[in-house]
Structure formats: C-alpha cells, structure tokens
PDB file of C-alpha atoms and ligand atoms in Angstrom:
ATOM      1  CA  MET A   1     104.885  63.654-156.542  1.00 44.00           C
ATOM      2  CA  ASN A   2     105.753  63.129-160.212  1.00 50.00           C
ATOM      3  CA  LEU A   3     102.934  64.439-162.354  1.00 51.00           C
ATOM      4  CA  PRO A   4     102.503  63.024-165.858  1.00 54.00           C
ATOM      5  CA  THR A   5     104.038  65.465-168.356  1.00 54.00           C
ATOM      6  CA  SER A   6     100.635  66.409-169.771  1.00 54.00           C
ATOM      7  CA  THR A   7      99.284  67.586-166.343  1.00 60.00           C
ATOM      8  CA  ARG A   8     102.466  69.321-165.130  1.00 62.00           C
ATOM      9  CA  PRO A   9     102.145  73.122-165.100  1.00 61.00           C
ATOM     10  CA  ASP A  10     104.104  74.567-167.995  1.00 68.00           C
ATOM     11  CA  PRO A  11     106.483  77.167-166.415  1.00 61.00           C
ATOM     12  CA  ARG A  12     106.397  79.166-169.674  1.00 71.00           C
ATOM     13  CA  THR A  13     102.628  79.703-169.398  1.00 73.00           C
ATOM     14  CA  THR A  14     101.740  78.952-165.761  1.00 71.00           C
ATOM     15  CA  PRO A  15     103.568  81.151-163.256  1.00 70.00           C
ATOM     16  CA  LEU A  16     104.569  79.157-160.186  1.00 76.00           C
ATOM     17  CA  PRO A  17     103.214  80.371-156.847  1.00 91.00           C
ATOM     18  CA  ARG A  18     105.898  82.635-155.422  1.00 97.00           C
ATOM     19  CA  LEU A  19     105.230  81.825-151.750  1.00 98.00           C
ATOM     20  CA  ALA A  20     104.442  78.116-152.025  1.00 97.00           C
ATOM     21  CA  GLY A  21     104.906  76.383-148.666  1.00 97.00           C
ATOM     22  CA  LYS A  22     105.402  79.642-146.716  1.00 98.00           C
ATOM     23  CA  VAL A  23     103.469  80.906-143.714  1.00 98.00           C
ATOM     24  CA  ALA A  24     102.983  84.670-143.391  1.00 98.00           C
ATOM     25  CA  LEU A  25     101.718  86.837-140.543  1.00 99.00           C
ATOM     26  CA  ILE A  26     100.259  90.144-141.718  1.00 99.00           C
ATOM     27  CA  THR A  27      99.296  92.731-139.115  1.00 99.00           C
ATOM     28  CA  GLY A  28      96.366  95.103-139.570  1.00 98.00           C
ATOM     29  CA  ALA A  29      95.044  92.804-142.283  1.00 98.00           C
ATOM     30  CA  ALA A  30      91.310  93.618-142.184  1.00 97.00           C
ATOM     31  CA  GLN A  31      91.416  96.330-144.844  1.00 97.00           C
ATOM     32  CA  GLY A  32      93.600  98.503-147.049  1.00 97.00           C
ATOM     33  CA  ILE A  33      97.196  97.495-147.773  1.00 98.00           C
ATOM     34  CA  GLY A  34      97.141  94.666-145.198  1.00 98.00           C
ATOM     35  CA  ALA A  35      94.080  92.980-146.715  1.00 98.00           C
ATOM     36  CA  ALA A  36      95.434  93.352-150.273  1.00 98.00           C
ATOM     37  CA  THR A  37      98.756  91.832-149.148  1.00 98.00           C
ATOM     38  CA  ALA A  38      97.032  88.936-147.398  1.00 98.00           C
ATOM     39  CA  ARG A  39      94.929  88.119-150.476  1.00 98.00           C
ATOM     40  CA  LEU A  40      97.909  88.326-152.849  1.00 98.00           C
ATOM     41  CA  PHE A  41     100.159  86.195-150.607  1.00 98.00           C
ATOM     42  CA  ALA A  42      97.412  83.558-150.374  1.00 98.00           C
ATOM     43  CA  GLN A  43      97.029  83.576-154.176  1.00 97.00           C
ATOM     44  CA  HIS A  44     100.757  82.818-154.293  1.00 97.00           C
ATOM     45  CA  GLY A  45     100.466  79.772-152.083  1.00 97.00           C
ATOM     46  CA  ALA A  46     101.132  81.096-148.566  1.00 98.00           C
ATOM     47  CA  LYS A  47      99.160  80.176-145.465  1.00 98.00           C
ATOM     48  CA  ILE A  48      98.138  83.417-143.793  1.00 98.00           C
ATOM     49  CA  VAL A  49      97.836  84.571-140.193  1.00 98.00           C
ATOM     50  CA  LEU A  50      95.499  87.560-140.424  1.00 98.00           C
ATOM     51  CA  ASN A  51      96.093  89.835-137.471  1.00 99.00           C
ATOM     52  CA  VAL A  52      93.204  92.241-136.946  1.00 98.00           C
ATOM     53  CA  LEU A  53      92.469  94.858-134.324  1.00 98.00           C
ATOM     54  CA  GLU A  54      88.750  94.054-134.467  1.00 98.00           C
ATOM     55  CA  ASP A  55      87.011  90.919-135.685  1.00 97.00           C
ATOM     56  CA  ASN A  56      84.447  92.865-137.732  1.00 98.00           C
ATOM     57  CA  THR A  57      82.740  92.502-141.126  1.00 98.00           C
ATOM     58  CA  LEU A  58      85.865  93.667-142.977  1.00 97.00           C
ATOM     59  CA  ALA A  59      88.032  91.123-141.155  1.00 98.00           C
ATOM     60  CA  GLN A  60      85.558  88.331-141.923  1.00 98.00           C
ATOM     61  CA  ARG A  61      85.442  89.423-145.578  1.00 98.00           C
ATOM     62  CA  THR A  62      89.233  89.158-145.869  1.00 98.00           C
ATOM     63  CA  LEU A  63      89.138  85.739-144.166  1.00 98.00           C
ATOM     64  CA  ALA A  64      86.386  84.549-146.531  1.00 98.00           C
ATOM     65  CA  ALA A  65      88.343  85.774-149.583  1.00 97.00           C
ATOM     66  CA  ILE A  66      91.259  83.532-148.596  1.00 97.00           C
ATOM     67  CA  GLY A  67      89.332  80.628-147.061  1.00 97.00           C
ATOM     68  CA  GLU A  68      89.486  79.266-143.512  1.00 97.00           C
ATOM     69  CA  GLU A  69      91.621  76.321-144.607  1.00 97.00           C
ATOM     70  CA  ASP A  70      94.495  78.618-145.588  1.00 97.00           C
ATOM     71  CA  ALA A  71      94.059  81.430-143.058  1.00 98.00           C
ATOM     72  CA  LEU A  72      93.886  81.966-139.325  1.00 98.00           C
ATOM     73  CA  LEU A  73      92.146  85.126-138.146  1.00 98.00           C
ATOM     74  CA  TYR A  74      93.540  86.410-134.859  1.00 98.00           C
ATOM     75  CA  GLN A  75      92.377  89.523-133.033  1.00 98.00           C
ATOM     76  CA  ALA A  76      95.241  91.249-131.221  1.00 98.00           C
ATOM     77  CA  ASP A  77      96.370  94.798-130.635  1.00 99.00           C
ATOM     78  CA  VAL A  78     100.018  94.911-131.764  1.00 99.00           C
ATOM     79  CA  THR A  79     100.811  97.147-128.780  1.00 99.00           C
ATOM     80  CA  ASP A  80      99.868  94.287-126.421  1.00 98.00           C
ATOM     81  CA  VAL A  81     103.040  92.193-126.039  1.00 98.00           C
ATOM     82  CA  ALA A  82     101.282  89.257-124.336  1.00 98.00           C
ATOM     83  CA  ALA A  83      98.530  89.146-126.989  1.00 98.00           C
ATOM     84  CA  VAL A  84     101.139  89.199-129.786  1.00 98.00           C
ATOM     85  CA  GLN A  85     102.974  86.262-128.172  1.00 98.00           C
ATOM     86  CA  ARG A  86      99.703  84.286-127.807  1.00 98.00           C
ATOM     87  CA  MET A  87      98.981  84.950-131.507  1.00 98.00           C
ATOM     88  CA  LEU A  88     102.400  83.570-132.480  1.00 98.00           C
ATOM     89  CA  ASP A  89     101.977  80.484-130.296  1.00 98.00           C
ATOM     90  CA  ILE A  90      98.593  79.724-131.878  1.00 98.00           C
ATOM     91  CA  ALA A  91      99.890  80.431-135.399  1.00 98.00           C
ATOM     92  CA  VAL A  92     102.830  78.048-135.009  1.00 98.00           C
ATOM     93  CA  ALA A  93     100.582  75.402-133.406  1.00 98.00           C
ATOM     94  CA  ARG A  94      98.280  75.664-136.461  1.00 98.00           C
ATOM     95  CA  PHE A  95     100.775  75.961-139.333  1.00 98.00           C
ATOM     96  CA  GLY A  96     103.998  74.571-137.788  1.00 98.00           C
ATOM     97  CA  LYS A  97     106.239  77.535-138.668  1.00 98.00           C
ATOM     98  CA  LEU A  98     106.401  81.219-139.573  1.00 98.00           C
ATOM     99  CA  ASP A  99     108.410  82.392-142.593  1.00 98.00           C
ATOM    100  CA  ILE A 100     107.189  85.938-143.231  1.00 99.00           C
ATOM    101  CA  LEU A 101     106.090  88.861-141.072  1.00 99.00           C
ATOM    102  CA  VAL A 102     104.538  91.955-142.646  1.00 99.00           C
ATOM    103  CA  ASN A 103     104.352  94.752-140.076  1.00 99.00           C
ATOM    104  CA  ASN A 104     101.549  96.707-141.713  1.00 98.00           C
ATOM    105  CA  ALA A 105      99.368  97.878-138.779  1.00 98.00           C
ATOM    106  CA  GLY A 106      99.616 101.627-138.498  1.00 97.00           C
ATOM    107  CA  ILE A 107      97.761 104.782-137.601  1.00 96.00           C
ATOM    108  CA  ASN A 108      97.999 108.388-138.719  1.00 95.00           C
ATOM    109  CA  VAL A 109      98.733 110.808-135.898  1.00 97.00           C
ATOM    110  CA  PHE A 110      99.002 114.210-137.551  1.00 95.00           C
ATOM    111  CA  ASN A 111      99.217 117.396-135.505  1.00 96.00           C
ATOM    112  CA  ASP A 112     101.028 120.655-134.968  1.00 97.00           C
ATOM    113  CA  PRO A 113     103.964 119.719-132.663  1.00 97.00           C
ATOM    114  CA  LEU A 114     102.993 122.222-129.956  1.00 98.00           C
ATOM    115  CA  LYS A 115      99.337 121.109-129.969  1.00 97.00           C
ATOM    116  CA  LEU A 116     100.203 117.424-129.640  1.00 98.00           C
ATOM    117  CA  SER A 117      99.232 115.716-126.377  1.00 98.00           C
ATOM    118  CA  ASP A 118     101.499 113.190-124.634  1.00 98.00           C
ATOM    119  CA  ASP A 119      98.824 110.548-125.249  1.00 98.00           C
ATOM    120  CA  GLU A 120      98.922 111.189-129.021  1.00 98.00           C
ATOM    121  CA  TRP A 121     102.738 110.941-129.034  1.00 98.00           C
ATOM    122  CA  THR A 122     102.640 107.683-127.059  1.00 98.00           C
ATOM    123  CA  ARG A 123      99.879 106.116-129.184  1.00 98.00           C
ATOM    124  CA  CYS A 124     101.706 106.970-132.428  1.00 98.00           C
ATOM    125  CA  PHE A 125     104.967 105.381-131.291  1.00 98.00           C
ATOM    126  CA  GLU A 126     103.251 102.414-129.609  1.00 99.00           C
ATOM    127  CA  VAL A 127     101.437 101.404-132.817  1.00 98.00           C
ATOM    128  CA  ASP A 128     103.671 102.631-135.657  1.00 98.00           C
ATOM    129  CA  LEU A 129     107.063 101.704-134.171  1.00 99.00           C
ATOM    130  CA  LYS A 130     106.802  99.597-131.006  1.00 99.00           C
ATOM    131  CA  GLY A 131     104.022  97.466-132.560  1.00 99.00           C
ATOM    132  CA  ALA A 132     106.428  96.420-135.339  1.00 99.00           C
ATOM    133  CA  TRP A 133     109.117  95.657-132.760  1.00 99.00           C
ATOM    134  CA  ASN A 134     106.673  93.648-130.601  1.00 99.00           C
ATOM    135  CA  CYS A 135     105.801  91.425-133.566  1.00 99.00           C
ATOM    136  CA  SER A 136     109.427  91.184-134.764  1.00 99.00           C
ATOM    137  CA  ARG A 137     110.606  90.211-131.279  1.00 98.00           C
ATOM    138  CA  ALA A 138     107.980  87.455-131.155  1.00 98.00           C
ATOM    139  CA  VAL A 139     108.812  85.999-134.604  1.00 98.00           C
ATOM    140  CA  LEU A 140     112.618  86.309-134.499  1.00 98.00           C
ATOM    141  CA  PRO A 141     113.206  83.273-132.226  1.00 98.00           C
ATOM    142  CA  ILE A 142     111.076  81.152-134.601  1.00 98.00           C
ATOM    143  CA  MET A 143     112.931  82.441-137.676  1.00 98.00           C
ATOM    144  CA  LEU A 144     116.314  81.965-135.980  1.00 98.00           C
ATOM    145  CA  GLN A 145     115.419  78.358-135.201  1.00 98.00           C
ATOM    146  CA  GLN A 146     114.383  77.842-138.844  1.00 98.00           C
ATOM    147  CA  GLY A 147     117.526  79.606-140.097  1.00 98.00           C
ATOM    148  CA  ALA A 148     115.352  81.662-142.464  1.00 98.00           C
ATOM    149  CA  GLY A 149     112.754  84.406-142.477  1.00 98.00           C
ATOM    150  CA  SER A 150     111.686  87.644-144.112  1.00 98.00           C
ATOM    151  CA  ILE A 151     110.288  90.666-142.308  1.00 99.00           C
ATOM    152  CA  VAL A 152     108.685  93.457-144.344  1.00 99.00           C
ATOM    153  CA  ASN A 153     107.845  96.694-142.552  1.00 99.00           C
ATOM    154  CA  ILE A 154     105.332  99.071-144.106  1.00 99.00           C
ATOM    155  CA  ALA A 155     106.964 102.458-143.509  1.00 99.00           C
ATOM    156  CA  SER A 156     106.019 105.552-145.548  1.00 98.00           C
ATOM    157  CA  VAL A 157     107.310 108.413-147.670  1.00 98.00           C
ATOM    158  CA  HIS A 158     106.958 110.231-144.337  1.00 98.00           C
ATOM    159  CA  GLY A 159     109.972 108.109-143.296  1.00 98.00           C
ATOM    160  CA  HIS A 160     112.014 110.019-145.914  1.00 98.00           C
ATOM    161  CA  LYS A 161     110.453 113.462-146.340  1.00 97.00           C
ATOM    162  CA  ILE A 162     108.576 115.865-144.091  1.00 96.00           C
ATOM    163  CA  ILE A 163     105.136 117.331-144.685  1.00 94.00           C
ATOM    164  CA  PRO A 164     104.428 120.132-142.168  1.00 95.00           C
ATOM    165  CA  GLY A 165     101.534 119.484-139.774  1.00 95.00           C
ATOM    166  CA  CYS A 166     101.907 115.683-139.794  1.00 96.00           C
ATOM    167  CA  PHE A 167     103.834 115.394-136.522  1.00 98.00           C
ATOM    168  CA  PRO A 168     104.842 112.913-135.052  1.00 98.00           C
ATOM    169  CA  TYR A 169     103.939 110.235-137.674  1.00 98.00           C
ATOM    170  CA  PRO A 170     107.107 110.906-139.747  1.00 98.00           C
ATOM    171  CA  VAL A 171     109.272 110.574-136.629  1.00 98.00           C
ATOM    172  CA  ALA A 172     107.845 107.096-135.979  1.00 99.00           C
ATOM    173  CA  LYS A 173     108.205 106.088-139.664  1.00 98.00           C
ATOM    174  CA  HIS A 174     111.858 107.284-139.726  1.00 98.00           C
ATOM    175  CA  GLY A 175     112.257 105.053-136.659  1.00 99.00           C
ATOM    176  CA  LEU A 176     110.662 102.120-138.460  1.00 99.00           C
ATOM    177  CA  ILE A 177     113.199 102.444-141.283  1.00 99.00           C
ATOM    178  CA  GLY A 178     115.930 102.543-138.618  1.00 99.00           C
ATOM    179  CA  LEU A 179     114.492  99.387-137.026  1.00 99.00           C
ATOM    180  CA  THR A 180     114.528  97.748-140.477  1.00 99.00           C
ATOM    181  CA  ARG A 181     118.230  98.497-140.978  1.00 98.00           C
ATOM    182  CA  ALA A 182     119.266  97.557-137.437  1.00 99.00           C
ATOM    183  CA  LEU A 183     117.474  94.188-137.414  1.00 99.00           C
ATOM    184  CA  GLY A 184     118.430  93.455-141.015  1.00 99.00           C
ATOM    185  CA  ILE A 185     122.120  93.765-140.179  1.00 98.00           C
ATOM    186  CA  GLN A 186     121.840  92.040-136.802  1.00 98.00           C
ATOM    187  CA  TYR A 187     120.340  88.820-138.215  1.00 98.00           C
ATOM    188  CA  ALA A 188     121.615  88.733-141.833  1.00 98.00           C
ATOM    189  CA  ALA A 189     124.127  85.944-141.191  1.00 98.00           C
ATOM    190  CA  GLN A 190     121.376  83.782-139.680  1.00 98.00           C
ATOM    191  CA  GLY A 191     119.269  83.834-142.850  1.00 98.00           C
ATOM    192  CA  ILE A 192     116.817  86.528-141.823  1.00 98.00           C
ATOM    193  CA  ARG A 193     116.134  89.510-144.074  1.00 99.00           C
ATOM    194  CA  VAL A 194     114.432  92.695-142.892  1.00 99.00           C
ATOM    195  CA  ASN A 195     113.292  95.303-145.420  1.00 99.00           C
ATOM    196  CA  SER A 196     110.739  98.078-145.576  1.00 99.00           C
ATOM    197  CA  ILE A 197     108.408  99.579-148.134  1.00 99.00           C
ATOM    198  CA  SER A 198     107.672 103.294-148.160  1.00 98.00           C
ATOM    199  CA  PRO A 199     104.375 103.936-149.916  1.00 98.00           C
ATOM    200  CA  GLY A 200     103.293 107.366-151.031  1.00 97.00           C
ATOM    201  CA  LEU A 201      99.596 108.155-151.158  1.00 96.00           C
ATOM    202  CA  ILE A 202      97.649 104.902-151.536  1.00 98.00           C
ATOM    203  CA  LEU A 203      93.866 104.774-151.864  1.00 96.00           C
ATOM    204  CA  THR A 204      92.813 102.977-148.654  1.00 95.00           C
ATOM    205  CA  PRO A 205      90.338 103.788-145.847  1.00 91.00           C
ATOM    206  CA  ILE A 206      93.076 105.753-143.993  1.00 87.00           C
ATOM    207  CA  ALA A 207      93.571 107.949-147.099  1.00 91.00           C
ATOM    208  CA  GLU A 208      89.817 108.281-147.696  1.00 92.00           C
ATOM    209  CA  ALA A 209      89.464 109.467-144.081  1.00 91.00           C
ATOM    210  CA  GLY A 210      92.143 112.101-144.769  1.00 89.00           C
ATOM    211  CA  PHE A 211      90.192 113.453-147.753  1.00 94.00           C
ATOM    212  CA  ALA A 212      86.923 113.363-145.783  1.00 95.00           C
ATOM    213  CA  ALA A 213      88.481 115.463-142.996  1.00 92.00           C
ATOM    214  CA  ALA A 214      89.420 118.285-145.424  1.00 93.00           C
ATOM    215  CA  ALA A 215      87.223 121.373-145.723  1.00 96.00           C
ATOM    216  CA  ASP A 216      86.542 120.440-149.362  1.00 96.00           C
ATOM    217  CA  PRO A 217      87.096 116.654-149.772  1.00 96.00           C
ATOM    218  CA  VAL A 218      86.688 116.692-153.572  1.00 96.00           C
ATOM    219  CA  ALA A 219      89.173 119.556-154.014  1.00 97.00           C
ATOM    220  CA  GLU A 220      91.619 117.868-151.614  1.00 96.00           C
ATOM    221  CA  ARG A 221      91.484 114.575-153.530  1.00 96.00           C
ATOM    222  CA  HIS A 222      92.074 116.509-156.787  1.00 97.00           C
ATOM    223  CA  ARG A 223      94.999 118.441-155.276  1.00 96.00           C
ATOM    224  CA  GLN A 224      96.635 115.282-153.927  1.00 95.00           C
ATOM    225  CA  THR A 225      96.231 113.546-157.283  1.00 97.00           C
ATOM    226  CA  GLU A 226      97.639 116.439-159.300  1.00 97.00           C
ATOM    227  CA  ILE A 227     100.852 116.739-157.226  1.00 95.00           C
ATOM    228  CA  LEU A 228     101.761 113.152-158.129  1.00 97.00           C
ATOM    229  CA  PRO A 229     103.957 112.791-161.258  1.00 97.00           C
ATOM    230  CA  THR A 230     101.755 109.837-162.291  1.00 97.00           C
ATOM    231  CA  LYS A 231      98.573 111.960-161.919  1.00 98.00           C
ATOM    232  CA  ARG A 232      96.928 109.083-160.115  1.00 97.00           C
ATOM    233  CA  ILE A 233      96.873 107.768-156.557  1.00 97.00           C
ATOM    234  CA  GLY A 234      98.503 104.409-155.797  1.00 98.00           C
ATOM    235  CA  GLU A 235      96.524 101.231-155.165  1.00 97.00           C
ATOM    236  CA  PRO A 236      96.882  98.791-152.256  1.00 98.00           C
ATOM    237  CA  GLU A 237      97.668  95.937-154.685  1.00 98.00           C
ATOM    238  CA  GLU A 238     100.723  97.861-155.925  1.00 98.00           C
ATOM    239  CA  VAL A 239     102.160  97.875-152.402  1.00 98.00           C
ATOM    240  CA  ALA A 240     101.144  94.222-151.983  1.00 98.00           C
ATOM    241  CA  TYR A 241     103.154  93.200-155.079  1.00 98.00           C
ATOM    242  CA  THR A 242     106.246  94.927-153.656  1.00 98.00           C
ATOM    243  CA  ALA A 243     105.734  93.083-150.351  1.00 98.00           C
ATOM    244  CA  LEU A 244     105.309  89.823-152.281  1.00 98.00           C
ATOM    245  CA  PHE A 245     108.671  90.319-153.994  1.00 98.00           C
ATOM    246  CA  LEU A 246     110.487  91.246-150.768  1.00 98.00           C
ATOM    247  CA  ALA A 247     108.901  88.370-148.842  1.00 98.00           C
ATOM    248  CA  SER A 248     109.734  85.807-151.519  1.00 98.00           C
ATOM    249  CA  ASP A 249     113.025  84.028-152.140  1.00 97.00           C
ATOM    250  CA  GLU A 250     113.353  86.108-155.343  1.00 97.00           C
ATOM    251  CA  ALA A 251     114.615  88.915-153.076  1.00 98.00           C
ATOM    252  CA  ARG A 252     117.066  86.696-151.184  1.00 97.00           C
ATOM    253  CA  PHE A 253     120.012  89.155-151.503  1.00 98.00           C
ATOM    254  CA  ILE A 254     117.921  92.199-150.620  1.00 98.00           C
ATOM    255  CA  ASN A 255     118.317  93.107-146.960  1.00 99.00           C
ATOM    256  CA  ALA A 256     118.195  96.097-144.607  1.00 99.00           C
ATOM    257  CA  THR A 257     116.879  98.413-147.287  1.00 98.00           C
ATOM    258  CA  ASP A 258     113.752 100.329-148.244  1.00 98.00           C
ATOM    259  CA  ILE A 259     111.739 100.484-151.464  1.00 98.00           C
ATOM    260  CA  LEU A 260     109.888 103.728-152.178  1.00 98.00           C
ATOM    261  CA  ILE A 261     106.630 103.243-154.039  1.00 98.00           C
ATOM    262  CA  ASP A 262     105.195 106.684-154.628  1.00 98.00           C
ATOM    263  CA  GLY A 263     105.033 107.229-158.383  1.00 97.00           C
ATOM    264  CA  GLY A 264     108.213 109.316-158.081  1.00 97.00           C
ATOM    265  CA  ARG A 265     106.660 112.074-155.962  1.00 97.00           C
ATOM    266  CA  SER A 266     109.378 112.159-153.295  1.00 95.00           C
ATOM    267  CA  GLN A 267     112.052 112.920-155.951  1.00 96.00           C
ATOM    268  CA  VAL A 268     110.381 116.217-156.886  1.00 95.00           C
ATOM    269  CA  TYR A 269     112.062 119.256-155.312  1.00 92.00           C
ATOM    270  CA  HIS A 270     109.229 121.609-156.213  1.00 85.00           C
ATOM    271  CA  ASP A 271     106.896 122.320-159.125  1.00 79.00           C
TER     272      ASP A 271
HETATM  273  P1  NAI B 301      94.182 101.404-142.934  1.00 97.02           P
HETATM  274  O1  NAI B 301      93.760 102.324-141.849  1.00 97.02           O
HETATM  275  O2  NAI B 301      93.242 101.173-144.068  1.00 97.02           O
HETATM  276  O3  NAI B 301      94.612 100.019-142.305  1.00 97.02           O
HETATM  277  C1  NAI B 301      95.416  99.959-141.165  1.00 97.02           C
HETATM  278  C2  NAI B 301      95.048  98.714-140.414  1.00 97.02           C
HETATM  279  O4  NAI B 301      95.845  98.654-139.223  1.00 97.02           O
HETATM  280  C3  NAI B 301      93.574  98.719-139.982  1.00 97.02           C
HETATM  281  O5  NAI B 301      92.983  97.486-140.339  1.00 97.02           O
HETATM  282  C4  NAI B 301      93.658  98.876-138.469  1.00 97.02           C
HETATM  283  O6  NAI B 301      92.622  98.203-137.785  1.00 97.02           O
HETATM  284  C5  NAI B 301      95.002  98.236-138.182  1.00 97.02           C
HETATM  285  N1  NAI B 301      95.538  98.662-136.885  1.00 97.02           N
HETATM  286  C6  NAI B 301      95.632  99.920-136.412  1.00 97.02           C
HETATM  287  N2  NAI B 301      96.125  99.903-135.152  1.00 97.02           N
HETATM  288  C7  NAI B 301      96.338  98.602-134.849  1.00 97.02           C
HETATM  289  C8  NAI B 301      96.831  97.930-133.708  1.00 97.02           C
HETATM  290  N3  NAI B 301      97.171  98.609-132.605  1.00 97.02           N
HETATM  291  N4  NAI B 301      96.909  96.573-133.721  1.00 97.02           N
HETATM  292  C9  NAI B 301      96.541  95.886-134.815  1.00 97.02           C
HETATM  293  N5  NAI B 301      96.072  96.469-135.937  1.00 97.02           N
HETATM  294  C10 NAI B 301      95.972  97.803-135.952  1.00 97.02           C
HETATM  295  O7  NAI B 301      95.573 101.907-143.479  1.00 97.02           O
HETATM  296  P2  NAI B 301      96.441 101.573-144.786  1.00 97.02           P
HETATM  297  O8  NAI B 301      96.418 102.759-145.647  1.00 97.02           O
HETATM  298  O9  NAI B 301      96.093 100.250-145.337  1.00 97.02           O
HETATM  299  O10 NAI B 301      97.879 101.546-144.083  1.00 97.02           O
HETATM  300  C11 NAI B 301      98.622 100.387-143.840  1.00 97.02           C
HETATM  301  C12 NAI B 301     100.026 100.803-143.505  1.00 97.02           C
HETATM  302  O11 NAI B 301     100.566 101.552-144.587  1.00 97.02           O
HETATM  303  C13 NAI B 301     100.134 101.704-142.268  1.00 97.02           C
HETATM  304  O12 NAI B 301     101.285 101.349-141.532  1.00 97.02           O
HETATM  305  C14 NAI B 301     100.288 103.101-142.860  1.00 97.02           C
HETATM  306  O13 NAI B 301     100.992 103.961-142.004  1.00 97.02           O
HETATM  307  C15 NAI B 301     101.087 102.783-144.118  1.00 97.02           C
HETATM  308  N6  NAI B 301     100.987 103.778-145.168  1.00 97.02           N
HETATM  309  C16 NAI B 301      99.789 104.066-145.779  1.00 97.02           C
HETATM  310  C17 NAI B 301      99.746 105.018-146.781  1.00 97.02           C
HETATM  311  C18 NAI B 301      98.480 105.376-147.489  1.00 97.02           C
HETATM  312  O14 NAI B 301      98.485 106.370-148.238  1.00 97.02           O
HETATM  313  N7  NAI B 301      97.399 104.642-147.341  1.00 97.02           N
HETATM  314  C19 NAI B 301     100.952 105.738-147.207  1.00 97.02           C
HETATM  315  C20 NAI B 301     102.139 105.342-146.496  1.00 97.02           C
HETATM  316  C21 NAI B 301     102.146 104.412-145.520  1.00 97.02           C
END
C-alpha cells in the first residue's frame, strides 16, 4: 500500500517495528524474562505464541497486555514432546508460519552434588536442556521449509562460570550453550540462526524466590547487588532487548554464539 507522503512514518523520527510480519514462540512466557520478551516482541510487530506451564492470572495478564488478536496462549510443559508438537501445529494453523523460537522456560535446581537426588538431576536436565531441544526439534522442520528462522536460547552466566552449591543447573546451562553451537552450525546454510543469551542476576520471580530463601533476604539482596560492577541488578526488559536484536534480521550474520548480559560481573576474577 502506498501511503500519501504526509501519513508515511518518517524513519528519522518513527522507528520501524523490528519484527514486523514475524511469528515468535516464547516458552515460559507467563512471567519474568519470558513475559518481558513477549511484550517487547509484540510491540515490535510480531505475532506471539505464549507458551505457559499454567494458564493462571499471570499468563492471562501477559496475554491481555499483548491482545488476543496478536497472541495465542498455549499451556504445555516443554518436557512433554507430544504437547510441544500439538502447540506447534495449532500455532502454525493460527498464524501460518513460525519465524522465531525463544527457549526461555527454565528452573533453578541448586544443590550440593552429593545431596542431589536422581529426580532433581532428571528434572533439571528435562526442563533446562531437553525442553529447549524438544521445542527446537518441533520448529526446525517449519523453519527449514521456510528457509529462514532464528532460535534464541536463554542460557545463563552459570553456562560460563561456576558458583559452588548450584549443582547441576550450570551443567545443564553449559549444555544449552553447546546445543546452541551445534544447531547453529548444523543449519546455518539453510538460513537458520541459533544463538543464546547468558543473563547474570535479573530481577524476576525466580531471583526473588532465591532472596526469600536466604536466612536474611534483605542482606542477601544487598550482597548480590554489591558484587555487581554496575551496583544494580539487571531487569527482564534488558534481556528482552538482547533477544529482540538476536531474533531480528538486524542480527542476520550472528550465529552459533552467546551474548553475556551481566553488567560485567563474570569478567571479575575477584574483588
Ligand atoms: P521465572 O521463574 O520467573 O520464569 C520461568 C518461567 O518458565 C515460568 O513462567 C515457569 O512457569 C516456566 N517454566 C518452568 N518450567 C516449565 C516447563 N516445564 N514448561 C514450560 N514452562 C516452564 O524465571 P526467569 O528469571 O524469568 O528465567 C527465565 C530464564 O532465564 C530461565 O531459563 C532461567 O534459567 C534464565 N535465567 C534467569 C536468570 C535470573 O537471574 N532471573 C539469570 C540467568 C538465566
């Protein structure tokens, strides 16, 4: 459509939507980083498939913030291969394609290695690593058929550095960065990019729960803030903007790599 010059957006003053015409599936999108990413992607013109573990008040709030016209809310556990496939079938039936997958769903499993149960080990790997593979495996045939696609995995600084007592979460996140590289190389020539983001401490419900579990939550929050070079904790929107860049065509030559977003903390040897 040719708009009259006077009503055309002026690219010098009106930024163009960065995901116009794209369809994005975001896992674990009810709250935290997933919800912030879903809202930002929608603001930039994408249609959104909101994967949630539970269709609760938070999930409905995220859906309402985007609007039912532009979003599909689908309840599925990412560890359930059949449920993930059903979600993809319904998403493609609704929006006709799938351009972006953000594997954000994740859980903290933190323990002393010798106190860890087999169930905890299995749950950690099922959600934090296999869940991302389940969703990638379901979207890859669609992206291959389209000849284009972008997968963004939400890894962690724990995928680069080790904090004692957090076992086996960092093992799974190292694996997620490995999955990113392996799939990124495997499908690069077919137009599919796979990258990851490694956030440091970000103020979300998972982080709030970590503070709440400490003997002195206020002191723990203060300690965790003070060890950051920025002297402040990251915000979900800051991760969402990194995902927006990686998901968009602006990042079209960025593949099989990881972006750390931790205010510089992981570069510090010691204080
Ligand atoms: P959060 O706990 O606020 O949100 C995680 C979401 O994943 C929740 O909505 C939860 O329902 C969903 N989820 C969990 N298991 C699921 C499953 N089996 N199927 C579908 N959905 C499931 O956490 P937050 O902080 O927003 O974390 C998002 C991602 O970022 C996670 O992968 C986490 O490991 C990672 N991350 C978070 C950091 C932080 O400081 N908040 C730091 C580094 C990484």
